[in-house]
């Protein structure tokens, strides 16, 4: 269990002290945020705030994970490496998007097609590799089946599974990206989900079929290392949130939001809790649905459901203070995570 604590502590320390260095460096180089003219007027004051802070989160998480394995003197597991690859790969796509925004001084970076292509390429590599590399018990990081609290139903085949994994990866990376609209909102909303996966990984380790065969045990390949990944990213995110909380001194940018969405999807797939992520990350799902509803309703009727989408901007234009929206949305995110963890635990409980 010490690996989980070390990963979180190192990620937290590196991010806490690395973020102000990044703020200074990015400010000197003029790596400031561009603001959409059609956005809420209050956001124009944020123009020029350093962005690409997600690079600190990714680097601190990777080093936190590495330090945990240096302590335990063990090699990283395949499941953990694949999730970290997904996080880093999507972070690289986001970094290109952020850099183009900064270089061309506009609110749009990569073209939507190029951005989607980058997400699909990284996701496809992950989807193919995650069904390989069986361990001594012939358990692979993921099966070609759907999962909720554990795998269920028949195999959907490698093609069907790849398509499903791509939907998850693109969907949740964009969901976190849409959530990242107010200072600290995405950091807090994803932080509670990462905390949930620390608990889920630890619970699956204690009730793993390879060590404790029973009716409710879990066939998960590397639960401890997946908890270490979640802890490392969570620690890095908390350190970053210290500087990203309202009023933000730095933004995570697409570098951070795509990376965080990727790590959430990766953890859900490798812990066999794919559909549970919809509940755990319910705040991000709700914000994404507000955009889908707004766009769909406008195309059908020419009218808007919300004053502005994503949902957090609707409340801004309704007169809510930014900090009020952020804290209340954090509370909703916490309730969603608690509901998901409750379902996970109740399903495991032995039936009398």
Tab-separated table of C-alpha atoms in Angstrom, residues 162-347:
chain	number	residue	atom	x	y	z
A	162	UNK	CA	-12.155	-1.225	-30.387
A	163	UNK	CA	-15.049	0.948	-31.545
A	164	UNK	CA	-16.488	1.003	-28.009
A	165	UNK	CA	-13.112	1.899	-26.470
A	166	UNK	CA	-12.664	4.725	-28.987
A	167	UNK	CA	-16.121	6.076	-28.118
A	168	UNK	CA	-15.170	6.029	-24.438
A	169	UNK	CA	-11.788	7.669	-24.939
A	170	UNK	CA	-12.966	10.407	-27.294
A	171	UNK	CA	-16.141	10.907	-25.284
A	172	UNK	CA	-14.533	11.332	-21.873
A	173	UNK	CA	-11.506	13.291	-23.063
A	174	UNK	CA	-13.887	15.767	-24.693
A	175	UNK	CA	-16.179	15.677	-21.640
A	176	UNK	CA	-13.355	16.814	-19.344
A	177	UNK	CA	-12.376	19.375	-21.979
A	178	UNK	CA	-15.903	20.837	-21.924
A	179	UNK	CA	-15.898	20.823	-18.119
A	180	UNK	CA	-12.703	22.890	-18.103
A	181	UNK	CA	-14.536	26.180	-18.536
A	182	UNK	CA	-14.187	27.766	-15.089
A	183	UNK	CA	-11.245	28.083	-12.713
A	184	UNK	CA	-10.695	24.787	-10.904
A	185	UNK	CA	-13.898	23.147	-12.144
A	186	UNK	CA	-12.359	20.311	-14.177
A	187	UNK	CA	-9.601	19.751	-11.604
A	188	UNK	CA	-12.080	19.211	-8.792
A	189	UNK	CA	-14.591	17.219	-10.852
A	190	UNK	CA	-11.977	14.754	-12.125
A	191	UNK	CA	-10.140	14.622	-8.802
A	192	UNK	CA	-13.049	12.928	-7.025
A	193	UNK	CA	-13.241	10.321	-9.808
A	194	UNK	CA	-9.525	9.587	-9.505
A	195	UNK	CA	-9.962	9.222	-5.759
A	196	UNK	CA	-12.735	6.715	-6.462
A	197	UNK	CA	-10.398	4.659	-8.628
A	198	UNK	CA	-7.771	4.577	-5.877
A	199	UNK	CA	-10.430	2.947	-3.672
A	200	UNK	CA	-11.706	0.666	-6.446
A	201	UNK	CA	-8.220	-0.577	-7.312
A	202	UNK	CA	-7.439	-1.229	-3.655
A	203	UNK	CA	-10.745	-3.073	-3.169
A	204	UNK	CA	-10.173	-5.207	-6.256
A	205	UNK	CA	-6.691	-6.060	-4.971
A	206	UNK	CA	-8.078	-7.249	-1.626
A	207	UNK	CA	-10.735	-9.320	-3.379
A	208	UNK	CA	-8.802	-10.522	-6.409
A	209	UNK	CA	-9.596	-13.940	-7.821
A	210	UNK	CA	-5.900	-14.784	-8.140
A	211	UNK	CA	-5.359	-14.510	-4.378
A	212	UNK	CA	-8.821	-14.948	-2.855
A	213	UNK	CA	-11.087	-17.029	-5.055
A	214	UNK	CA	-14.735	-16.487	-4.210
A	215	UNK	CA	-18.147	-15.784	-5.771
A	216	UNK	CA	-17.627	-11.997	-5.776
A	217	UNK	CA	-13.905	-11.770	-6.534
A	218	UNK	CA	-12.555	-9.647	-9.399
A	219	UNK	CA	-10.726	-10.859	-12.486
A	220	UNK	CA	-8.586	-7.736	-12.882
A	221	UNK	CA	-4.999	-8.039	-14.052
A	222	UNK	CA	-3.128	-5.349	-12.077
A	223	UNK	CA	-5.437	-3.677	-9.516
A	224	UNK	CA	-2.662	-2.382	-7.234
A	225	UNK	CA	-0.730	-0.692	-10.028
A	226	UNK	CA	-3.917	0.856	-11.393
A	227	UNK	CA	-4.569	2.319	-7.932
A	228	UNK	CA	-0.987	3.669	-7.990
A	229	UNK	CA	-1.663	5.337	-11.360
A	230	UNK	CA	-4.858	6.919	-10.041
A	231	UNK	CA	-3.056	8.102	-6.894
A	232	UNK	CA	-0.154	9.600	-8.854
A	233	UNK	CA	-2.473	11.551	-11.152
A	234	UNK	CA	-4.662	12.596	-8.208
A	235	UNK	CA	-1.667	13.895	-6.260
A	236	UNK	CA	-0.440	15.853	-9.279
A	237	UNK	CA	-3.929	17.242	-9.841
A	238	UNK	CA	-4.330	18.404	-6.237
A	239	UNK	CA	-0.983	20.204	-6.390
A	240	UNK	CA	-2.050	21.879	-9.614
A	241	UNK	CA	-5.459	22.811	-8.175
A	242	UNK	CA	-3.728	24.930	-5.518
A	243	UNK	CA	-2.762	27.328	-8.327
A	244	UNK	CA	-5.761	26.640	-10.587
A	245	UNK	CA	-8.429	27.438	-7.968
A	246	UNK	CA	-10.369	30.699	-8.484
A	247	UNK	CA	-8.878	33.085	-9.410
A	248	UNK	CA	-6.645	30.791	-11.458
A	249	UNK	CA	-2.980	31.641	-11.880
A	250	UNK	CA	-2.691	29.031	-14.647
A	251	UNK	CA	-5.011	26.934	-16.830
A	252	UNK	CA	-4.529	23.243	-17.604
A	253	UNK	CA	-5.493	23.770	-21.243
A	254	UNK	CA	-6.307	20.927	-23.606
A	255	UNK	CA	-3.007	19.363	-22.548
A	256	UNK	CA	-4.488	18.646	-19.151
A	257	UNK	CA	-8.148	18.091	-19.994
A	258	UNK	CA	-7.509	15.538	-22.756
A	259	UNK	CA	-4.908	13.738	-20.615
A	260	UNK	CA	-7.265	13.564	-17.633
A	261	UNK	CA	-10.173	12.346	-19.745
A	262	UNK	CA	-7.891	9.687	-21.190
A	263	UNK	CA	-6.698	8.433	-17.813
A	264	UNK	CA	-10.300	8.193	-16.557
A	265	UNK	CA	-11.327	6.137	-19.600
A	266	UNK	CA	-8.200	3.995	-19.313
A	267	UNK	CA	-8.822	3.245	-15.633
A	268	UNK	CA	-12.460	2.368	-16.330
A	269	UNK	CA	-11.491	-0.047	-19.085
A	270	UNK	CA	-8.685	-1.796	-17.164
A	271	UNK	CA	-10.635	-2.054	-13.883
A	272	UNK	CA	-13.619	-3.485	-15.806
A	273	UNK	CA	-15.924	-0.605	-14.754
A	274	UNK	CA	-16.617	1.018	-18.124
A	275	UNK	CA	-20.285	1.933	-17.651
A	276	UNK	CA	-19.763	2.787	-13.974
A	277	UNK	CA	-17.605	5.706	-15.142
A	278	UNK	CA	-20.762	7.370	-16.462
A	279	UNK	CA	-21.980	7.594	-12.855
A	280	UNK	CA	-18.621	8.319	-11.227
A	281	UNK	CA	-17.943	11.152	-13.695
A	282	UNK	CA	-21.590	12.202	-13.760
A	283	UNK	CA	-20.735	15.909	-13.536
A	284	UNK	CA	-18.677	15.764	-16.736
A	285	UNK	CA	-21.388	13.695	-18.431
A	286	UNK	CA	-24.057	16.233	-17.421
A	287	UNK	CA	-22.028	19.117	-18.851
A	288	UNK	CA	-21.461	17.203	-22.090
A	289	UNK	CA	-25.172	16.411	-22.379
A	290	UNK	CA	-25.967	20.120	-22.026
A	291	UNK	CA	-23.902	20.808	-25.156
A	292	UNK	CA	-25.542	17.957	-27.085
A	293	UNK	CA	-29.019	19.149	-26.062
A	294	UNK	CA	-28.224	22.773	-26.909
A	295	UNK	CA	-26.828	21.980	-30.365
A	296	UNK	CA	-29.510	19.419	-31.229
A	297	UNK	CA	-32.424	21.588	-30.082
A	298	UNK	CA	-31.046	24.641	-31.897
A	299	UNK	CA	-30.670	22.715	-35.157
A	300	UNK	CA	-34.257	21.426	-34.905
A	301	UNK	CA	-36.012	24.577	-33.713
A	302	UNK	CA	-33.606	27.499	-34.041
A	303	UNK	CA	-34.028	28.139	-30.305
A	304	UNK	CA	-31.775	27.552	-27.313
A	305	UNK	CA	-32.507	25.529	-24.172
A	306	UNK	CA	-29.719	27.191	-22.166
A	307	UNK	CA	-28.474	30.754	-22.281
A	308	UNK	CA	-25.100	29.308	-23.215
A	309	UNK	CA	-23.518	25.862	-23.286
A	310	UNK	CA	-21.662	24.159	-21.647
A	311	UNK	CA	-23.917	24.231	-18.606
A	312	UNK	CA	-21.580	26.185	-16.316
A	313	UNK	CA	-21.791	29.208	-18.637
A	314	UNK	CA	-25.598	29.139	-18.463
A	315	UNK	CA	-25.365	29.778	-14.733
A	316	UNK	CA	-22.721	32.459	-15.275
A	317	UNK	CA	-25.089	34.346	-17.555
A	318	UNK	CA	-27.847	33.792	-14.995
A	319	UNK	CA	-25.861	35.866	-12.511
A	320	UNK	CA	-24.157	33.188	-10.406
A	321	UNK	CA	-20.645	34.012	-9.186
A	322	UNK	CA	-17.892	31.845	-10.665
A	323	UNK	CA	-16.813	30.478	-7.281
A	324	UNK	CA	-20.431	29.594	-6.443
A	325	UNK	CA	-20.773	27.586	-9.649
A	326	UNK	CA	-17.453	25.818	-9.132
A	327	UNK	CA	-18.135	24.808	-5.517
A	328	UNK	CA	-21.692	23.663	-6.247
A	329	UNK	CA	-20.557	21.655	-9.268
A	330	UNK	CA	-17.807	20.112	-7.111
A	331	UNK	CA	-20.516	19.044	-4.665
A	332	UNK	CA	-22.505	17.432	-7.470
A	333	UNK	CA	-19.335	15.698	-8.709
A	334	UNK	CA	-18.725	14.367	-5.206
A	335	UNK	CA	-22.283	13.041	-4.941
A	336	UNK	CA	-21.922	11.288	-8.321
A	337	UNK	CA	-18.665	9.657	-7.222
A	338	UNK	CA	-20.225	8.591	-3.915
A	339	UNK	CA	-23.194	7.060	-5.745
A	340	UNK	CA	-20.872	5.127	-8.049
A	341	UNK	CA	-18.758	3.836	-5.163
A	342	UNK	CA	-21.909	2.854	-3.289
A	343	UNK	CA	-23.106	0.764	-6.232
A	344	UNK	CA	-19.676	-0.827	-6.557
A	345	UNK	CA	-19.617	-1.836	-2.892
A	346	UNK	CA	-23.235	-3.024	-2.694
A	347	UNK	CA	-22.758	-5.284	-5.726
